[in-house]
Coordinates of N, CA and C in Angstrom, one line a residue:
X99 N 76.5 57.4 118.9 CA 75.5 58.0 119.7 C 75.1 59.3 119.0
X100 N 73.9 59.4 118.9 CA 73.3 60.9 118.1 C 72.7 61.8 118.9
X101 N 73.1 63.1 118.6 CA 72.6 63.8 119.4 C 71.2 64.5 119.1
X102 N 70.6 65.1 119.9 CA 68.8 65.5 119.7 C 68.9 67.0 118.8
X103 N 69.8 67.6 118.7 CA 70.8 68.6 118.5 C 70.9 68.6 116.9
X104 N 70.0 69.7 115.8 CA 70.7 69.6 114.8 C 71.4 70.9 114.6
X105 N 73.0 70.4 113.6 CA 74.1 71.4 113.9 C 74.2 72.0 112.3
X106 N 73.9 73.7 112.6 CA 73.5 74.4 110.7 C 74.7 74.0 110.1
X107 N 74.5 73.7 108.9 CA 75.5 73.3 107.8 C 76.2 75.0 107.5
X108 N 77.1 74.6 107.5 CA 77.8 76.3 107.0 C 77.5 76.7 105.1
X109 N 77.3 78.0 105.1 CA 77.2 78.2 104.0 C 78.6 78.4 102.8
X110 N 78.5 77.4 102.0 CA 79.7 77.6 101.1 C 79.5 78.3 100.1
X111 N 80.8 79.4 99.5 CA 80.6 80.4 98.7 C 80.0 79.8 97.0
X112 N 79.7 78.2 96.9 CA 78.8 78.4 95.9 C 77.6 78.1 95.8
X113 N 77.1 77.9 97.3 CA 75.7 77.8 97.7 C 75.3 79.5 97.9
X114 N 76.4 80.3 98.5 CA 76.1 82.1 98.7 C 75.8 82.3 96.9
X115 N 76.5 82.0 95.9 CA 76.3 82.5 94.9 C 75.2 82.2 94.2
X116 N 74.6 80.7 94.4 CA 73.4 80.4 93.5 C 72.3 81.5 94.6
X117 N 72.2 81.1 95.7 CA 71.4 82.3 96.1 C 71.3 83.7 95.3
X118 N 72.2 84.2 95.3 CA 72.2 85.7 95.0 C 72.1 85.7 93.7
X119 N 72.1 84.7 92.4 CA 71.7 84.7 91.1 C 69.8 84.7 91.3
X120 N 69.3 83.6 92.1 CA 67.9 83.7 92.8 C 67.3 84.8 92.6
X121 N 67.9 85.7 93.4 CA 67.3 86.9 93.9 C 67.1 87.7 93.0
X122 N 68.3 87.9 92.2 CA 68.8 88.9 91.4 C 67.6 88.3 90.3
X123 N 67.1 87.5 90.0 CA 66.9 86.8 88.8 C 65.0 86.8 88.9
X124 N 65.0 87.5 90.7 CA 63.4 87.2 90.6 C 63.1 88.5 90.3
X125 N 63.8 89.7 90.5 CA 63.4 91.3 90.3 C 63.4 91.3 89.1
X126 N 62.4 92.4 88.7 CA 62.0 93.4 87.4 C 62.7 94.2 87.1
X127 N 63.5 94.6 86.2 CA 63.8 96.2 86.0 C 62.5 97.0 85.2
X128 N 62.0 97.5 86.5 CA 60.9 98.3 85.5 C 61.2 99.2 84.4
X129 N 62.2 100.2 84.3 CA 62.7 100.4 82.9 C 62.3 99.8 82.1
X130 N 62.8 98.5 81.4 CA 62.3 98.0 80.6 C 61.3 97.3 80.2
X131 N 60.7 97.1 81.4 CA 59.0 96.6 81.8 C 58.6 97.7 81.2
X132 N 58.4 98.7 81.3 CA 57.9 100.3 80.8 C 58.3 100.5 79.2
X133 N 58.8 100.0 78.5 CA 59.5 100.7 77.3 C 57.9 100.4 76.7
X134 N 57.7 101.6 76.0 CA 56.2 101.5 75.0 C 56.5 101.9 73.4
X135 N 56.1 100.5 72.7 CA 56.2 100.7 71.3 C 55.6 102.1 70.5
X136 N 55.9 102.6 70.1 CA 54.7 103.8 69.0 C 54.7 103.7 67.7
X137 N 53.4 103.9 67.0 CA 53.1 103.9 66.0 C 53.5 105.0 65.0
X138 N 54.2 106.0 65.6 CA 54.4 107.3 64.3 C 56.0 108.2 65.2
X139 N 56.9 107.9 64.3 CA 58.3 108.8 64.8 C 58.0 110.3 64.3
X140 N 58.8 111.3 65.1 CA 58.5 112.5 65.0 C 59.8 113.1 64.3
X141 N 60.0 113.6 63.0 CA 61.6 113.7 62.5 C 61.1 115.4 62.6
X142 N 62.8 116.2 62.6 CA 63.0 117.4 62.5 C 63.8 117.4 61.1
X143 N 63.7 118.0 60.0 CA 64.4 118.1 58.8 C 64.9 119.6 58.8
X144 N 66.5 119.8 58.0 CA 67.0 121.2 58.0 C 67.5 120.9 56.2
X145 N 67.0 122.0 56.1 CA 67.7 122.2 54.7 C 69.4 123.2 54.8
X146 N 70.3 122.9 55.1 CA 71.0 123.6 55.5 C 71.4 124.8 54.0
X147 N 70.8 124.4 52.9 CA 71.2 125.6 51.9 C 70.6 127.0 52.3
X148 N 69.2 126.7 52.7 CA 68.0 127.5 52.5 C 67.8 127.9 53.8
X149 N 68.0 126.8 55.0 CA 68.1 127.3 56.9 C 66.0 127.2 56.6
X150 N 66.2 126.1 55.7 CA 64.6 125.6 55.4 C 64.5 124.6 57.1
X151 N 63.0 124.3 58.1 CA 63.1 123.8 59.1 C 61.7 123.1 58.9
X152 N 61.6 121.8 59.2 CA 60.4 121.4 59.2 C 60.1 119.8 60.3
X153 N 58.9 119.8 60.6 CA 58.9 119.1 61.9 C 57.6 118.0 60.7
X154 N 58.1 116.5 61.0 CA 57.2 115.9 60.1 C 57.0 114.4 60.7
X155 N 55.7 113.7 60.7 CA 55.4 112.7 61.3 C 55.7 111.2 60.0
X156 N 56.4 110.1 60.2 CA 56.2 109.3 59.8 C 56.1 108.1 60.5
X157 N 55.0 107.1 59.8 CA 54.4 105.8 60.3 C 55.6 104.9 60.4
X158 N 55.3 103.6 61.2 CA 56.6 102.9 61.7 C 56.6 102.2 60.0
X159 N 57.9 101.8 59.6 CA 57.9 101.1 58.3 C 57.6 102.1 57.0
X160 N 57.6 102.9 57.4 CA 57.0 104.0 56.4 C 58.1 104.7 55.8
X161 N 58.1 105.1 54.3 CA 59.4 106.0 54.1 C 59.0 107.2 53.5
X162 N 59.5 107.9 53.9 CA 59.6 109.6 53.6 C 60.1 110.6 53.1
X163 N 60.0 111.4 51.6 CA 61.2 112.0 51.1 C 61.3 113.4 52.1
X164 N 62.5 113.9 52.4 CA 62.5 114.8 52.7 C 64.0 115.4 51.7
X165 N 63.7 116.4 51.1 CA 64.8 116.6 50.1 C 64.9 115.8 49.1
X166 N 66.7 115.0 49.3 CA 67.3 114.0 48.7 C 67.4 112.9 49.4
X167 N 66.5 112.9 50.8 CA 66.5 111.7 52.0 C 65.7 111.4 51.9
X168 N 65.4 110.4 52.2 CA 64.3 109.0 52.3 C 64.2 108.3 54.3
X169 N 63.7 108.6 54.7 CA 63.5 108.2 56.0 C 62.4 107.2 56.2
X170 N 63.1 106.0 56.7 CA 62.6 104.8 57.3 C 62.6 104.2 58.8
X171 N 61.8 104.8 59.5 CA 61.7 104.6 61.2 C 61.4 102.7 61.0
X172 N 62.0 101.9 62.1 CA 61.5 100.7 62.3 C 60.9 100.5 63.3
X173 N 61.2 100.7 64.3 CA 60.7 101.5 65.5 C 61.3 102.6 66.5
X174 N 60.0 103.1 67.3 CA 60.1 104.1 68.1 C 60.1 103.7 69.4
X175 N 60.7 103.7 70.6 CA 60.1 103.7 71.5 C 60.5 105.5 72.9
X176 N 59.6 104.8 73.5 CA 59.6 106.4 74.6 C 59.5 105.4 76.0
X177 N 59.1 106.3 77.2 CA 58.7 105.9 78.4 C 57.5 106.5 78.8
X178 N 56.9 105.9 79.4 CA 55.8 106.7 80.6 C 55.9 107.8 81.3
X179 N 55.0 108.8 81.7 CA 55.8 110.0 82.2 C 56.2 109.7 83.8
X180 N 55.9 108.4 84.1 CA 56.1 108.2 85.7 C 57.9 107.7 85.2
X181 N 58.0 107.1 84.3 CA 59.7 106.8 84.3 C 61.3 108.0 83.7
X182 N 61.8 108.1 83.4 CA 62.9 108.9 83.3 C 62.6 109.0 81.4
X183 N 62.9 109.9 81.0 CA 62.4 110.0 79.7 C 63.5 109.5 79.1
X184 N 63.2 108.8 77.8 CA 64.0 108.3 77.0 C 63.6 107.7 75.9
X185 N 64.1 108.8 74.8 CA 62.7 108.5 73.3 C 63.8 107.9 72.3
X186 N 63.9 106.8 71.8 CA 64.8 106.3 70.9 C 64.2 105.8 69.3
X187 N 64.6 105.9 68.3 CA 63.9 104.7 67.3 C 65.4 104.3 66.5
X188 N 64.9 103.5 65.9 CA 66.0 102.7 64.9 C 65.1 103.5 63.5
X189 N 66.3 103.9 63.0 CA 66.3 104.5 61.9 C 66.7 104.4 60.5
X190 N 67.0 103.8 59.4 CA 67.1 103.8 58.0 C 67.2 104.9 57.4
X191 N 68.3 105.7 56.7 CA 67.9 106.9 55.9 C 68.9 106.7 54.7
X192 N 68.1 106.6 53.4 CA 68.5 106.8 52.1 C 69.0 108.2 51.5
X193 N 69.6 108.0 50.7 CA 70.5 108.6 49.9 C 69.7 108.8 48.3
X194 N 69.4 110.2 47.8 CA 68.6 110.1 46.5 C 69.7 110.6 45.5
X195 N 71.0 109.9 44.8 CA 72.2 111.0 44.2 C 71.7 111.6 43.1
X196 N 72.4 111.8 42.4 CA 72.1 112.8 41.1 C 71.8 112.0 39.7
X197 N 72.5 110.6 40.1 CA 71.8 109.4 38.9 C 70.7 108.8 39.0
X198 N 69.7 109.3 40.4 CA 68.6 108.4 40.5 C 68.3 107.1 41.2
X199 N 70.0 106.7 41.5 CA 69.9 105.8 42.4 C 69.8 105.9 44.0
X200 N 70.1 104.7 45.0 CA 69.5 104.8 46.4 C 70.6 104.3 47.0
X201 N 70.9 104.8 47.7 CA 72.3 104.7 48.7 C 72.3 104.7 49.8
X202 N 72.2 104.0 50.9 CA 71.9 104.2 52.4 C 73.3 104.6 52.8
X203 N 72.8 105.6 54.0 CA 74.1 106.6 54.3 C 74.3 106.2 56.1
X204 N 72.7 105.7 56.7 CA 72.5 105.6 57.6 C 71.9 104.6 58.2
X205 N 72.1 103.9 59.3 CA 71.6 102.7 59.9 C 71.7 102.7 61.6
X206 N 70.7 102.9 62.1 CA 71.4 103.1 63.8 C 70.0 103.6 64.1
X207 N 70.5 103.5 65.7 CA 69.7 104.1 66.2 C 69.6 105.6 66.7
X208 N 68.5 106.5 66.6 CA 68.5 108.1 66.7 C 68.2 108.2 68.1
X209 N 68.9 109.0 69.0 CA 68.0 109.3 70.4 C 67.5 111.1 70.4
X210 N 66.2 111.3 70.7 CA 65.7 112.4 70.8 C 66.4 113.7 71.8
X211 N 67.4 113.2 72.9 CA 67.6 113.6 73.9 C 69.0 113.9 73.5
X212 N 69.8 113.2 72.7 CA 71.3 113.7 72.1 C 71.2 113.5 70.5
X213 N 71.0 114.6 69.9 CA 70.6 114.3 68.5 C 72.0 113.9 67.6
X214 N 72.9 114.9 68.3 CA 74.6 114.8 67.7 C 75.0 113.4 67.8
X215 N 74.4 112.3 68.4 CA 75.1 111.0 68.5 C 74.4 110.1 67.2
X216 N 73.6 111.0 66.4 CA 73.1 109.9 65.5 C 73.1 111.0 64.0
X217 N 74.5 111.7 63.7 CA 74.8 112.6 62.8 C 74.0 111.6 61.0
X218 N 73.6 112.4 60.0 CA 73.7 112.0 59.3 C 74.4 112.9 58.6
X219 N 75.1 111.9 57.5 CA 76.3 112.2 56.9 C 75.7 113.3 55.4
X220 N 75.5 114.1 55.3 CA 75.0 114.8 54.0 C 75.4 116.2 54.1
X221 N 76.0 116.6 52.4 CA 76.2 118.3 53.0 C 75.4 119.2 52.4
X222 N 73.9 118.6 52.5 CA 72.7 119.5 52.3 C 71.7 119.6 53.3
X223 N 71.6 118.1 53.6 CA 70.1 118.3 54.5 C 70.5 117.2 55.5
X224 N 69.7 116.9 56.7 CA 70.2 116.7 58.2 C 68.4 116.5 58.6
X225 N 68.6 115.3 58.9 CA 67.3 114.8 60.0 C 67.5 114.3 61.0
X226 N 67.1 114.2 62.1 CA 66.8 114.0 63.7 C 65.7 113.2 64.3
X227 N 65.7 112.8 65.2 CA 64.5 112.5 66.2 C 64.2 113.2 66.9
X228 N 62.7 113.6 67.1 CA 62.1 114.4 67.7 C 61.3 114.0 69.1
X229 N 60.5 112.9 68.1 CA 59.6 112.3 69.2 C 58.9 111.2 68.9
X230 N 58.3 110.6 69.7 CA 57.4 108.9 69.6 C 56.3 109.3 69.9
X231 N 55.3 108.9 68.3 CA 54.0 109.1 69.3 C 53.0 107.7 69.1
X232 N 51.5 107.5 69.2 CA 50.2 106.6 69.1 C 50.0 107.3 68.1
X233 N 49.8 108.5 67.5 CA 48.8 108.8 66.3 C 49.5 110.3 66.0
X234 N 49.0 110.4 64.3 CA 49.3 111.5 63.7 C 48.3 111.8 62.8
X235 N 47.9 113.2 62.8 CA 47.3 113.7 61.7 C 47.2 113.7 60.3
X236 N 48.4 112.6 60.1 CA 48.6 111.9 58.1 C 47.6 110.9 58.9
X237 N 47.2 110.9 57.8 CA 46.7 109.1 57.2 C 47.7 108.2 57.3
X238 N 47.2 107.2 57.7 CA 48.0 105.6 57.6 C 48.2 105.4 56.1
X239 N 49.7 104.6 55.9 CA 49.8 104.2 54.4 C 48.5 103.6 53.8
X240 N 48.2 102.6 54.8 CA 47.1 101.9 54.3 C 45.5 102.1 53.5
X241 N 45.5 104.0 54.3 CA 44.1 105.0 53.9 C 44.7 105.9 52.6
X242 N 45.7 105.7 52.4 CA 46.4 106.6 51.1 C 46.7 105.6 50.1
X243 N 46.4 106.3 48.5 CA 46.3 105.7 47.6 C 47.9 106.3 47.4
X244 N 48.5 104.8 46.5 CA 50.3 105.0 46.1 C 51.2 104.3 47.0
X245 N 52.0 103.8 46.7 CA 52.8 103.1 47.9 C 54.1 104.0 47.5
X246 N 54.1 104.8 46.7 CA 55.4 105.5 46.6 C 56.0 106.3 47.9
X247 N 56.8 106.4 47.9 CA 57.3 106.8 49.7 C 56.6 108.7 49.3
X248 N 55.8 109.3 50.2 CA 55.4 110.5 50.3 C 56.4 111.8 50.3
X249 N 56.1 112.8 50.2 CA 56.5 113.8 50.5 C 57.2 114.3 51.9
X250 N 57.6 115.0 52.8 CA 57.8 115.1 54.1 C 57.0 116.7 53.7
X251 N 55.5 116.9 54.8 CA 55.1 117.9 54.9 C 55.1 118.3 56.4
X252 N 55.0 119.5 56.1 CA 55.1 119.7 58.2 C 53.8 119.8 58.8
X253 N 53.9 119.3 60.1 CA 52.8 119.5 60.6 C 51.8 120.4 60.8
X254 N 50.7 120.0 60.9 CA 49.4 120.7 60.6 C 49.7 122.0 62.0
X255 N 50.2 121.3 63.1 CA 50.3 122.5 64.0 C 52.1 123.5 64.4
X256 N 52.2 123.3 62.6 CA 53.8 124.0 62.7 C 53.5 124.8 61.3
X257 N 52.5 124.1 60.5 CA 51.8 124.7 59.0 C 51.9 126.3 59.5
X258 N 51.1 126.8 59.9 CA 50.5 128.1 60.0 C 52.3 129.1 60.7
X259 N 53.2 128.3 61.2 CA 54.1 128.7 62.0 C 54.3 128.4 63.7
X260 N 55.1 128.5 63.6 CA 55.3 127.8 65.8 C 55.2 129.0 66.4
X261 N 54.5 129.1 67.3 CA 54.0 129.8 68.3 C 55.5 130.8 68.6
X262 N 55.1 132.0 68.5 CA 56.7 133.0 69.2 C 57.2 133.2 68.0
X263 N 57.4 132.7 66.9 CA 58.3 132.5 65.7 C 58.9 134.2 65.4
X264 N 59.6 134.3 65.3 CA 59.9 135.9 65.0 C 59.4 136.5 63.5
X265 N 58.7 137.6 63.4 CA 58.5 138.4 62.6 C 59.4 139.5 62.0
X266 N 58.7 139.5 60.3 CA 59.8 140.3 59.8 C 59.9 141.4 60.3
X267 N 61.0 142.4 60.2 CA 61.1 143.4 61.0 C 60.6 144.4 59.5
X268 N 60.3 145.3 59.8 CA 60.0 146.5 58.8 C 60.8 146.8 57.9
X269 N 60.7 146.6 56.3 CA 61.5 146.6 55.4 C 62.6 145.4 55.0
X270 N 61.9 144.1 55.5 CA 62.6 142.6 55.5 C 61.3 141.8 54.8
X271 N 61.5 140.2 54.1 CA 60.8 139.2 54.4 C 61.2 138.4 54.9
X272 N 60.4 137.2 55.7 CA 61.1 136.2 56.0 C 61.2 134.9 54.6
X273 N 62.6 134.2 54.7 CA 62.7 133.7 53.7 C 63.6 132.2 54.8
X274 N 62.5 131.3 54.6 CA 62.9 130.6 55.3 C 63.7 130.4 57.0
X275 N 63.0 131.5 57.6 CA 62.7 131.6 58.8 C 64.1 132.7 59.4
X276 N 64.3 133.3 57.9 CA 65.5 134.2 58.6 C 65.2 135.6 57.7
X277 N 65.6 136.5 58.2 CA 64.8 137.9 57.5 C 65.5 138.5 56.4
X278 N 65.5 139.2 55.7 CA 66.3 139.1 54.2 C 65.5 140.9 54.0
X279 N 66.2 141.6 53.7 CA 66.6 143.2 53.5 C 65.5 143.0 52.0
X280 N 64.4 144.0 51.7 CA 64.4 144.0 50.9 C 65.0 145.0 49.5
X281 N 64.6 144.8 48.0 CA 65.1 145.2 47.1 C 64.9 146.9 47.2
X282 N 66.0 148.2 47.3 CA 65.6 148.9 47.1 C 64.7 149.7 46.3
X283 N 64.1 150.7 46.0 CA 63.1 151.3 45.2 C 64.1 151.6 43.4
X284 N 64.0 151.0 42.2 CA 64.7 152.0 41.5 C 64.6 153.5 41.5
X285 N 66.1 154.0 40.9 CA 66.4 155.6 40.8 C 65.3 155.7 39.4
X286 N 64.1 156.3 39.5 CA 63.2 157.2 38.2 C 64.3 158.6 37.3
X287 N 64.1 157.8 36.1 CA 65.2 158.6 35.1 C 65.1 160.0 35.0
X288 N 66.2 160.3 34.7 CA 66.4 161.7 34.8 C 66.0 162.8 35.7
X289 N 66.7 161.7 37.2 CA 66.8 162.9 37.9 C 67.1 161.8 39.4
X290 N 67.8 161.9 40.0 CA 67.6 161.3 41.5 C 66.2 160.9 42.7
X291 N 66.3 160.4 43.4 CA 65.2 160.4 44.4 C 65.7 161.5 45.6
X292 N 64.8 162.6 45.5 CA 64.8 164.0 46.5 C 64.3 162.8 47.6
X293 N 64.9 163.4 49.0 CA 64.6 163.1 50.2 C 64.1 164.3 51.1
X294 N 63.1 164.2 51.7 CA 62.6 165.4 52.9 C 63.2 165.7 53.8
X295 N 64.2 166.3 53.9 CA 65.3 167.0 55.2 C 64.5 167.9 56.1
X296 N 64.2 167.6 57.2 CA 63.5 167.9 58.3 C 64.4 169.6 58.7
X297 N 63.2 170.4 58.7 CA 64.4 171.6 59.5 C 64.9 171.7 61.1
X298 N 66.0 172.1 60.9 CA 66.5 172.1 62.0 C 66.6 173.2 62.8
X299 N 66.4 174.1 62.4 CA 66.1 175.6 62.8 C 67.5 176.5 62.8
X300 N 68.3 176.1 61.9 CA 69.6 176.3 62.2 C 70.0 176.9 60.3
X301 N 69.1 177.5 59.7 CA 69.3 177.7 58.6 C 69.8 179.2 58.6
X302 N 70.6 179.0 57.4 CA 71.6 180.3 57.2 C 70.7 181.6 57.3
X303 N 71.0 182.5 57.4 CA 70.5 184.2 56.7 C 70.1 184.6 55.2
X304 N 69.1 185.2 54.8 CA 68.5 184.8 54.0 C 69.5 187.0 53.4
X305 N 70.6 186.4 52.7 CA 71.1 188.0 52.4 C 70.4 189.3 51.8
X306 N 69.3 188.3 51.3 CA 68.2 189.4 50.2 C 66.8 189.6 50.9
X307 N 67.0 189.1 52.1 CA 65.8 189.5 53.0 C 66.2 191.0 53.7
X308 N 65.0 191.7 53.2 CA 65.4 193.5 54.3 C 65.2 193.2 55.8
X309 N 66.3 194.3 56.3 CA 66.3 194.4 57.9 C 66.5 195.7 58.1
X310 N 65.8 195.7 59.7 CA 66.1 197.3 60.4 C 66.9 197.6 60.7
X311 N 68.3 196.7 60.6 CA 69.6 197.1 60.8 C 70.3 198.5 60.4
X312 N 71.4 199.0 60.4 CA 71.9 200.1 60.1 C 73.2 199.8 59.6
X313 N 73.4 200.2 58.0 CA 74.3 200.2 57.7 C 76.1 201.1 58.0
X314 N 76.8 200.3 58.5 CA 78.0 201.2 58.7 C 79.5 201.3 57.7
X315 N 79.7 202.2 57.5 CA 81.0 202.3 56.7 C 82.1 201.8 56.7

């Protein structure tokens, strides 16, 4: 005899789990819906002899001398400003030694936001990630005659100096962005450099000057 009655099948825990793979499997992580490729990495170079600093754009696949380094971005990416920032690229950096040969020192990826996690190994000069951009003020390899890897020049809006930069103080130059005493004046022969001693009003008695004093025994 059957009843009019249908009675719910209980849920077993591997009918609960294909469910919840379902679900899980139909959402986005917009994070990485959002990740945007860029066409030009932004490096920071330091000359650590010299405390030399330069801010320099290279194209993705492009390589770049800076120094005795050769920099090869493969890609860049960043976020949207509506997502949490996070500027990363994969990175290549060569080695120029003293025989002329090429040595890669470096392979990985750089993040803009912790530069210390993507050290390169050299005890001269030190590049970074700065930034990801669409476009830079070089020319494309493609508009430049030479496929030889370029120079690393700094940007047209760091050329002139960065905004605030400190100035030399009075009797310094700046020499690579740190201030340096200049050379004193030589001593002219035969005889010292006289200096102007300001009076103080405190000068002795002049013994051979007359007074209306009275002399006493």
């Amino acid at each position: 005899m059957c009843s009019g009655e249908s009675t719910a099948r209980p849920m077993t825990p591997l009918r609960s789990a294909l469910l919840a793979a379902l679900v899980a499997g139909s959402t986005v992580t917009p994070a990485s819906a959002e990740k945007v490729a860029n066409k030009v990495a932004v490096f920071t170079g330091l000359d650590k002899i010299t405390g030399r600093i330069i801010t320099f754009d290279v194209y993705i696949d492009e390589t770049v001398q800076f120094g005795a380094l050769r920099v090869t971005p493969r890609v860049c990416y960043d976020r949207p400003p509506t997502e949490p920032a996070q500027t990363d690229a994969f990175v290549e950096v060569d080695e120029i030694t003293l025989d002329n040969q090429i040595k890669r020192i470096f392979t990985g990826w750089m993040f803009a936001a912790s530069p210390g996690l993507n050290a390169v190994e050299h005890p001269v000069y030190d590049v970074w990630l700065n930034d990801c951009r669409q476009e830079s003020d070089v020319p494309p390899p493609g508009e430049r005659a030479g496929g030889a890897a370029r120079e690393a020049k700094p940007n047209e809006a760091n050329a002139s100096g960065a905004a605030g930069a400190p100035e030399a103080p009075v009797g310094a130059d700046m020499v690579g962005g740190v201030p340096v005493p200049r050379d004193k004046p030589p001593i002219p022969p035969g005889g010292a450099i006289e200096e102007d001693v300001p009076p103080t009003g405190d000068e002795p008695a002049n013994p051979d000057a007359g007074g209306n004093g009275e002399i006493l025994d």
